Amino acid sequence: MYGLADCNNFFVSCERVFQPALNGRPVIILSNNDGCVIARSNEAKRLGIKMGHPFFQLDTLIKRHNIAVFSSNYALYSDMSRRVQQTLRSICPATEVYSIDESFLNLQGVKDEELDAFGHYVSAKVLKDTGIPISVGISHTKTLAKIASKLCKQYPKLRGSCYMHRPQDIEKVLRKFPVEDVWGIGRRFSAMLKSRNISTAYDFAQLPLDFVRSKMHLGGMKTWYELHGHPCIEFETQIPDKQQIMVSRSFSKELDTVEDVKEQVALFISMAAEKLRRQRSVCQAMHVFLLTNRFRHEQEQHYDNRLVTLPAPSDSTVELADIAVRTAVQLFRQGTFYKKAGVALTQISPKESVQTVLFDEIDREKHDKLMTALDKINEKQGQRAVVVATAGFDGIRMNRNHLSQNYTTDWNDILEIHC
Ligand SMILES: [Mg+2]
């Protein structure tokens, strides 16, 4: 049996843990730069606010319904996600982190007659340990477990867990479940299926397998088998390392001085290098790009990027920042207003498999020690306590006018209770 634990309205739930007064009130979370809505509480969904809704169009609605608005606070969300995963790992035989708010649970060893109670236990335990409400779905395959977890969200009387195993129950659910919401179907296939009058998961499961094979290939066949209760999507406990690490942002105000651009690029490369070290990898190439605001038609439009190959594989912020900043200076054009910049680290490989370069100009051992110290200090003192000088101390030039505190990752932001 497979389980799926999905956090309910995850970003909103994270904010509510530290501000319980938000319970029952409509809440929305905005994308980087406060551009559009990326998460909604159930109350906000009921008001008709859609994912991706532009924030500037919501003024009236926000005032009329007293909607609480937050800029996305990823430091808080990823730390809360880590806490949820920690609890899941402590009670399940094995887990597979699928995304920031979803984990698959391997339930081997849990007896069939105990699965229902176990699901409810997992749900209650995560709520108690972290304050985050979750929906646990349990069924024969990962695809069915996902459907079962969605049911929990629709029916509060399931109390956070749904064990869906009897064939007649599964059929009843699939007959009502929209085909586009089935894991693995996606937007690409749902249009084709709908044009053939296939609108529910049940309709899809009734299709001849030959048809599925010819139109949707292996991925579609796997989904078909999974809906019939035959597991085809394996359990992965090892998350594959990222093959590309990209950090890019739009700025709140356009940047037109080389100093500002240098500072932002140094900041992005520092963030990317930190991620690289966290997965114990090195990179041998990087991409740096700058771009103007494509909506400002009156301005000269400019997009430029450069791929730089490094003399030797590296994970040192000092070395990478030096190269990235020099590249950005070469790309920078005087009199141009830049709206966005980014860096991407590529040709990534595990650090231990690296071949050393004979005439290396860099003392790798020294850099390694420095980076270990840097990561330790930043982990303890909060992000960016120590930075490379080029990155400055101002942070990213982003609009984050509705940001909550970093309650769990920054000593200065710890929750205060006034009695
Ligand atoms: Mg979720």
XYZ file of C-alpha atoms and ligand atoms in Angstrom:
420
model
C 0.000 0.000 0.000
C 1.074 3.542 -0.730
C 0.300 6.699 1.176
C 0.433 10.333 0.209
C 0.649 13.073 2.813
C -0.268 16.457 1.337
C -0.242 19.637 3.421
C -3.494 21.586 3.145
C -3.074 25.059 1.570
C 0.523 24.752 2.710
C 1.852 28.348 2.495
C -1.309 29.703 4.111
C -1.134 27.067 6.854
C 2.489 28.073 7.613
C 1.405 31.702 8.161
C -1.540 30.598 10.297
C 0.618 28.557 12.674
C 2.170 31.805 13.915
C -0.895 34.015 13.533
C -3.886 31.930 14.640
C -6.147 34.982 14.233
C -5.967 34.226 10.493
C -8.003 31.043 10.946
C -11.366 31.459 9.249
C -10.202 34.616 7.450
C -9.439 34.630 3.703
C -5.652 34.579 3.135
C -3.618 34.872 -0.066
C 0.116 34.479 -0.689
C 1.843 36.374 -3.504
C 4.609 35.319 -5.885
C 8.091 36.864 -5.894
C 7.863 40.628 -6.294
C 4.232 40.509 -5.094
C 3.092 39.867 -8.675
C 0.260 37.356 -8.506
C -1.535 34.922 -6.205
C 0.240 31.586 -5.703
C -1.623 30.164 -2.685
C -5.093 30.650 -1.224
C -6.984 29.628 1.866
C -10.314 27.867 1.328
C -12.110 31.136 2.173
C -10.142 32.963 -0.549
C -10.915 30.166 -3.033
C -14.609 30.565 -2.266
C -14.346 34.279 -3.113
C -13.380 33.215 -6.624
C -9.697 34.189 -6.430
C -7.789 32.027 -8.886
C -4.177 30.828 -8.930
C -2.084 33.331 -10.868
C -4.588 36.159 -10.321
C -2.679 39.491 -10.685
C -2.421 41.151 -7.274
C -3.100 44.700 -8.501
C -6.571 43.647 -9.681
C -7.636 42.532 -6.201
C -7.721 45.868 -4.368
C -11.491 46.134 -3.978
C -11.993 42.497 -3.077
C -9.238 42.657 -0.452
C -10.846 45.641 1.256
C -14.393 44.323 1.027
C -13.593 40.896 2.487
C -10.709 41.835 4.792
C -8.374 39.433 2.994
C -4.959 38.933 4.639
C -2.107 39.305 2.115
C 1.429 37.880 2.403
C 4.548 38.027 0.254
C 5.962 34.529 -0.139
C 8.297 33.707 2.733
C 10.245 30.702 1.457
C 12.601 30.650 4.429
C 9.586 29.961 6.654
C 7.880 27.520 4.262
C 10.945 25.377 3.655
C 11.694 25.149 7.351
C 8.084 24.140 8.113
C 8.288 21.601 5.282
C 11.422 20.130 6.863
C 9.560 19.785 10.173
C 6.611 18.003 8.535
C 9.002 15.616 6.765
C 10.823 14.956 10.028
C 7.593 13.862 11.742
C 6.585 11.702 8.764
C 9.989 10.001 8.765
C 9.740 9.323 12.488
C 6.522 7.304 12.129
C 6.537 5.784 8.623
C 8.780 2.916 7.482
C 10.000 5.060 4.531
C 9.072 8.351 2.876
C 9.734 10.005 -0.474
C 9.657 13.790 -0.574
C 7.737 14.710 -3.721
C 7.502 18.485 -3.332
C 7.660 21.163 -0.650
C 4.212 20.113 0.638
C 3.819 16.470 -0.441
C 5.496 13.215 0.560
C 4.748 9.644 -0.449
C 4.694 7.134 2.396
C 5.816 3.562 2.038
C 3.510 1.617 4.330
C 5.046 -1.823 3.986
C 4.792 -3.627 7.266
C 1.631 -1.862 8.414
C -1.151 -4.480 8.569
C -4.160 -3.913 6.271
C -6.591 -3.756 9.177
C -4.477 -1.046 10.818
C -4.077 1.215 7.779
C -7.172 3.322 8.434
C -6.158 4.058 12.023
C -2.546 4.581 10.960
C -3.537 7.241 8.402
C -5.464 9.153 11.041
C -2.557 8.830 13.443
C -0.128 10.285 10.861
C -2.468 13.193 10.206
C -3.015 13.967 13.900
C 0.678 13.593 14.751
C 1.817 16.042 12.049
C -0.802 18.554 13.199
C 0.289 18.190 16.819
C 4.045 18.403 16.089
C 4.019 21.194 13.502
C 0.598 22.878 13.513
C 0.177 22.050 9.810
C -3.053 20.243 8.772
C -2.436 17.480 6.232
C -4.493 15.094 4.107
C -3.345 11.490 4.001
C -4.516 9.258 1.166
C -3.833 5.504 1.270
C -4.434 3.068 -1.576
C -2.953 0.344 -3.799
C -0.875 2.716 -5.977
C 0.653 6.189 -5.810
C -1.889 7.546 -8.315
C -4.847 6.230 -6.278
C -3.267 7.505 -3.037
C -3.122 10.985 -4.557
C -6.815 10.777 -5.425
C -7.654 9.568 -1.908
C -5.777 12.504 -0.381
C -7.729 14.952 -2.548
C -10.950 13.389 -1.246
C -9.913 14.269 2.316
C -9.789 17.913 1.366
C -13.294 17.792 -0.082
C -14.803 15.911 2.836
C -13.801 17.250 6.281
C -15.662 14.380 7.925
C -12.844 12.074 6.797
C -10.748 13.866 9.477
C -7.533 14.129 7.476
C -7.149 10.581 6.196
C -8.802 8.380 3.591
C -8.023 4.684 3.191
C -9.468 3.773 -0.208
C -9.113 0.077 -0.977
C -12.428 -1.677 -1.802
C -12.973 -1.976 -5.591
C -16.552 -0.671 -5.338
C -15.408 2.447 -3.410
C -12.596 3.111 -5.867
C -14.992 2.869 -8.811
C -17.440 5.260 -7.148
C -14.683 7.808 -6.574
C -13.162 7.491 -10.063
C -16.573 8.017 -11.676
C -16.654 11.502 -10.133
C -12.977 12.404 -10.343
C -12.118 14.856 -13.181
C -9.623 13.285 -15.599
C -7.498 16.475 -15.719
C -6.855 16.179 -11.967
C -5.415 12.665 -12.241
C -1.671 12.620 -11.517
C 0.245 12.188 -14.780
C -2.542 13.269 -17.140
C -1.788 16.970 -17.127
C -3.008 19.730 -19.377
C -1.387 18.221 -22.462
C -3.507 15.068 -22.470
C -6.692 16.326 -20.837
C -7.628 18.424 -23.907
C -7.199 15.402 -26.198
C -9.186 13.173 -23.805
C -11.979 15.702 -23.370
C -12.367 16.063 -27.123
C -13.126 12.320 -27.059
C -15.638 12.699 -24.244
C -13.346 11.235 -21.623
C -14.054 13.472 -18.652
C -13.536 11.327 -15.543
C -10.792 9.068 -14.207
C -13.256 6.183 -14.641
C -13.777 6.976 -18.357
C -10.002 6.972 -18.804
C -9.597 3.635 -17.019
C -12.213 2.114 -19.366
C -10.231 3.033 -22.503
C -8.610 0.132 -24.348
C -4.939 -0.056 -23.353
C -3.915 -0.038 -27.048
C -5.500 3.362 -27.481
C -3.680 4.714 -24.405
C -0.402 3.267 -25.682
C -0.781 4.828 -29.134
C -1.793 8.291 -27.894
C -0.081 8.687 -24.536
C 2.827 6.245 -24.635
C 4.478 4.805 -21.538
C 3.457 7.575 -19.117
C -0.239 7.174 -19.994
C -0.033 3.392 -19.691
C 1.482 3.658 -16.253
C -1.366 5.943 -15.138
C -3.913 3.504 -16.628
C -2.426 0.538 -14.757
C -2.161 2.537 -11.548
C -5.849 3.460 -11.716
C -6.567 -0.280 -12.021
C -4.634 -0.835 -8.791
C -1.364 -2.187 -10.262
C 1.646 -0.211 -8.977
C 3.884 1.009 -11.827
C 5.464 4.071 -10.321
C 8.200 3.014 -8.028
C 9.031 4.304 -4.625
C 12.149 6.459 -4.606
C 13.810 7.206 -1.314
C 16.804 8.903 -2.898
C 16.047 12.280 -4.399
C 18.180 12.727 -7.514
C 20.569 15.673 -7.278
C 19.679 18.705 -9.356
C 21.445 18.870 -12.711
C 21.014 22.612 -12.965
C 20.737 25.151 -10.180
C 19.199 28.426 -11.197
C 18.570 31.574 -9.189
C 16.919 34.492 -10.944
C 14.617 37.315 -9.889
C 12.813 40.321 -11.276
C 13.651 43.533 -9.443
C 11.129 45.895 -7.894
C 12.857 48.815 -9.635
C 14.922 48.680 -12.783
C 18.681 48.766 -12.255
C 20.837 51.019 -14.437
C 24.190 51.098 -12.673
C 26.834 48.447 -13.022
C 27.354 48.463 -9.238
C 23.719 47.492 -8.587
C 23.809 44.740 -11.197
C 27.094 43.375 -9.810
C 25.642 43.266 -6.319
C 22.509 41.370 -7.347
C 24.409 38.854 -9.497
C 26.823 38.223 -6.600
C 23.849 37.600 -4.336
C 22.242 35.143 -6.780
C 25.461 33.212 -7.303
C 25.954 33.007 -3.511
C 22.485 31.460 -3.161
C 23.125 29.036 -6.047
C 26.550 28.009 -4.678
C 25.029 27.333 -1.276
C 22.475 24.974 -2.872
C 25.294 23.307 -4.810
C 27.251 22.627 -1.606
C 24.141 21.372 0.162
C 23.824 18.551 -2.384
C 27.628 17.978 -2.188
C 28.200 18.774 -5.842
C 30.456 20.963 -7.943
C 29.786 22.681 -11.257
C 31.983 23.198 -14.269
C 29.994 25.889 -16.066
C 27.662 28.758 -15.398
C 25.181 30.852 -17.300
C 24.738 34.528 -16.466
C 21.940 36.598 -17.975
C 20.553 40.134 -17.817
C 17.304 41.369 -19.263
C 15.259 44.535 -19.624
C 11.553 45.043 -18.943
C 9.682 43.653 -21.933
C 6.543 45.547 -20.950
C 8.279 48.924 -21.232
C 8.049 49.269 -24.994
C 9.415 52.815 -24.968
C 12.730 51.545 -23.629
C 15.475 49.875 -25.554
C 15.054 46.113 -25.134
C 18.085 44.078 -24.331
C 18.669 40.452 -23.431
C 22.123 39.073 -23.119
C 23.564 35.910 -21.664
C 26.869 34.140 -21.566
C 27.948 30.602 -20.809
C 31.263 30.435 -18.989
C 33.249 27.243 -18.547
C 35.263 27.106 -15.334
C 38.965 26.164 -15.290
C 38.145 23.413 -12.759
C 34.940 22.112 -11.120
C 34.077 24.319 -8.163
C 31.620 24.930 -5.337
C 33.361 27.964 -3.864
C 31.210 31.079 -3.551
C 34.346 33.227 -3.681
C 35.511 31.777 -6.999
C 32.042 31.530 -8.573
C 31.061 35.066 -7.513
C 34.240 36.472 -9.006
C 33.523 34.831 -12.377
C 29.805 35.673 -12.346
C 30.387 39.333 -11.503
C 33.074 39.724 -14.182
C 30.688 38.152 -16.705
C 27.842 40.466 -15.662
C 30.123 43.485 -16.123
C 30.892 42.308 -19.669
C 27.173 41.920 -20.407
C 26.177 45.270 -18.866
C 25.407 48.116 -21.238
C 25.447 51.704 -20.055
C 22.106 53.497 -20.328
C 20.083 50.260 -20.158
C 17.466 49.589 -17.488
C 17.596 45.996 -16.267
C 14.481 44.372 -14.817
C 15.750 40.852 -14.263
C 18.988 38.948 -13.854
C 19.934 35.387 -13.110
C 22.597 32.748 -12.871
C 22.434 29.024 -13.593
C 25.068 26.525 -12.535
C 25.443 23.633 -14.984
C 27.633 20.583 -15.728
C 27.051 19.499 -12.162
C 28.734 16.390 -10.742
C 29.244 14.851 -7.289
C 32.103 16.499 -5.458
C 33.861 13.272 -4.446
C 34.221 12.115 -8.062
C 36.098 15.233 -9.171
C 39.457 14.949 -10.888
C 41.933 17.500 -9.637
C 43.611 19.848 -12.078
C 47.376 19.768 -12.033
C 48.077 23.492 -12.344
C 45.149 24.735 -10.317
C 45.524 28.387 -9.402
C 43.145 28.029 -6.497
C 43.973 26.516 -3.154
C 40.917 24.205 -3.029
C 41.569 23.035 0.498
C 41.576 26.595 1.803
C 38.357 27.425 -0.089
C 36.700 24.277 1.259
C 37.486 25.268 4.824
C 36.231 28.796 4.231
C 32.979 27.576 2.660
C 32.345 25.102 5.502
C 32.785 27.956 7.991
C 30.560 30.280 5.926
C 27.735 27.715 5.686
C 27.963 26.938 9.404
C 27.757 30.598 10.423
C 24.855 31.315 8.063
C 22.991 28.258 9.285
C 23.377 29.368 12.883
C 23.007 33.121 12.596
C 20.351 33.268 9.898
C 20.740 33.504 6.151
C 23.306 35.938 4.800
C 24.935 36.709 8.145
C 28.169 36.415 6.177
C 28.302 37.240 2.456
C 30.952 37.908 -0.169
C 31.620 41.649 -0.192
C 30.324 42.162 -3.749
C 26.878 40.908 -2.706
C 26.401 43.857 -0.346
C 24.030 43.824 2.591
C 20.850 45.140 1.011
C 19.414 41.835 -0.121
C 17.429 41.250 -3.268
C 15.760 44.282 -4.763
C 12.333 42.735 -4.691
C 8.940 43.971 -3.644
C 8.048 42.016 -0.544
C 5.771 44.491 1.125
C 3.699 41.897 2.942
C 6.389 39.632 4.325
C 5.855 37.773 7.606
C 8.687 37.073 10.048
C 11.168 34.196 9.766
C 9.798 32.772 13.004
C 11.702 29.503 12.874
C 15.004 30.353 11.176
C 16.063 33.737 12.537
C 16.687 34.526 16.214
C 15.661 38.158 15.653
C 12.267 37.056 14.358
C 11.345 34.628 17.102
C 7.715 34.794 18.168
C 6.986 37.084 21.099
C 4.036 36.461 23.376
C 2.686 39.354 25.424
C 0.596 38.370 28.423
Mg -0.823 20.808 -0.908
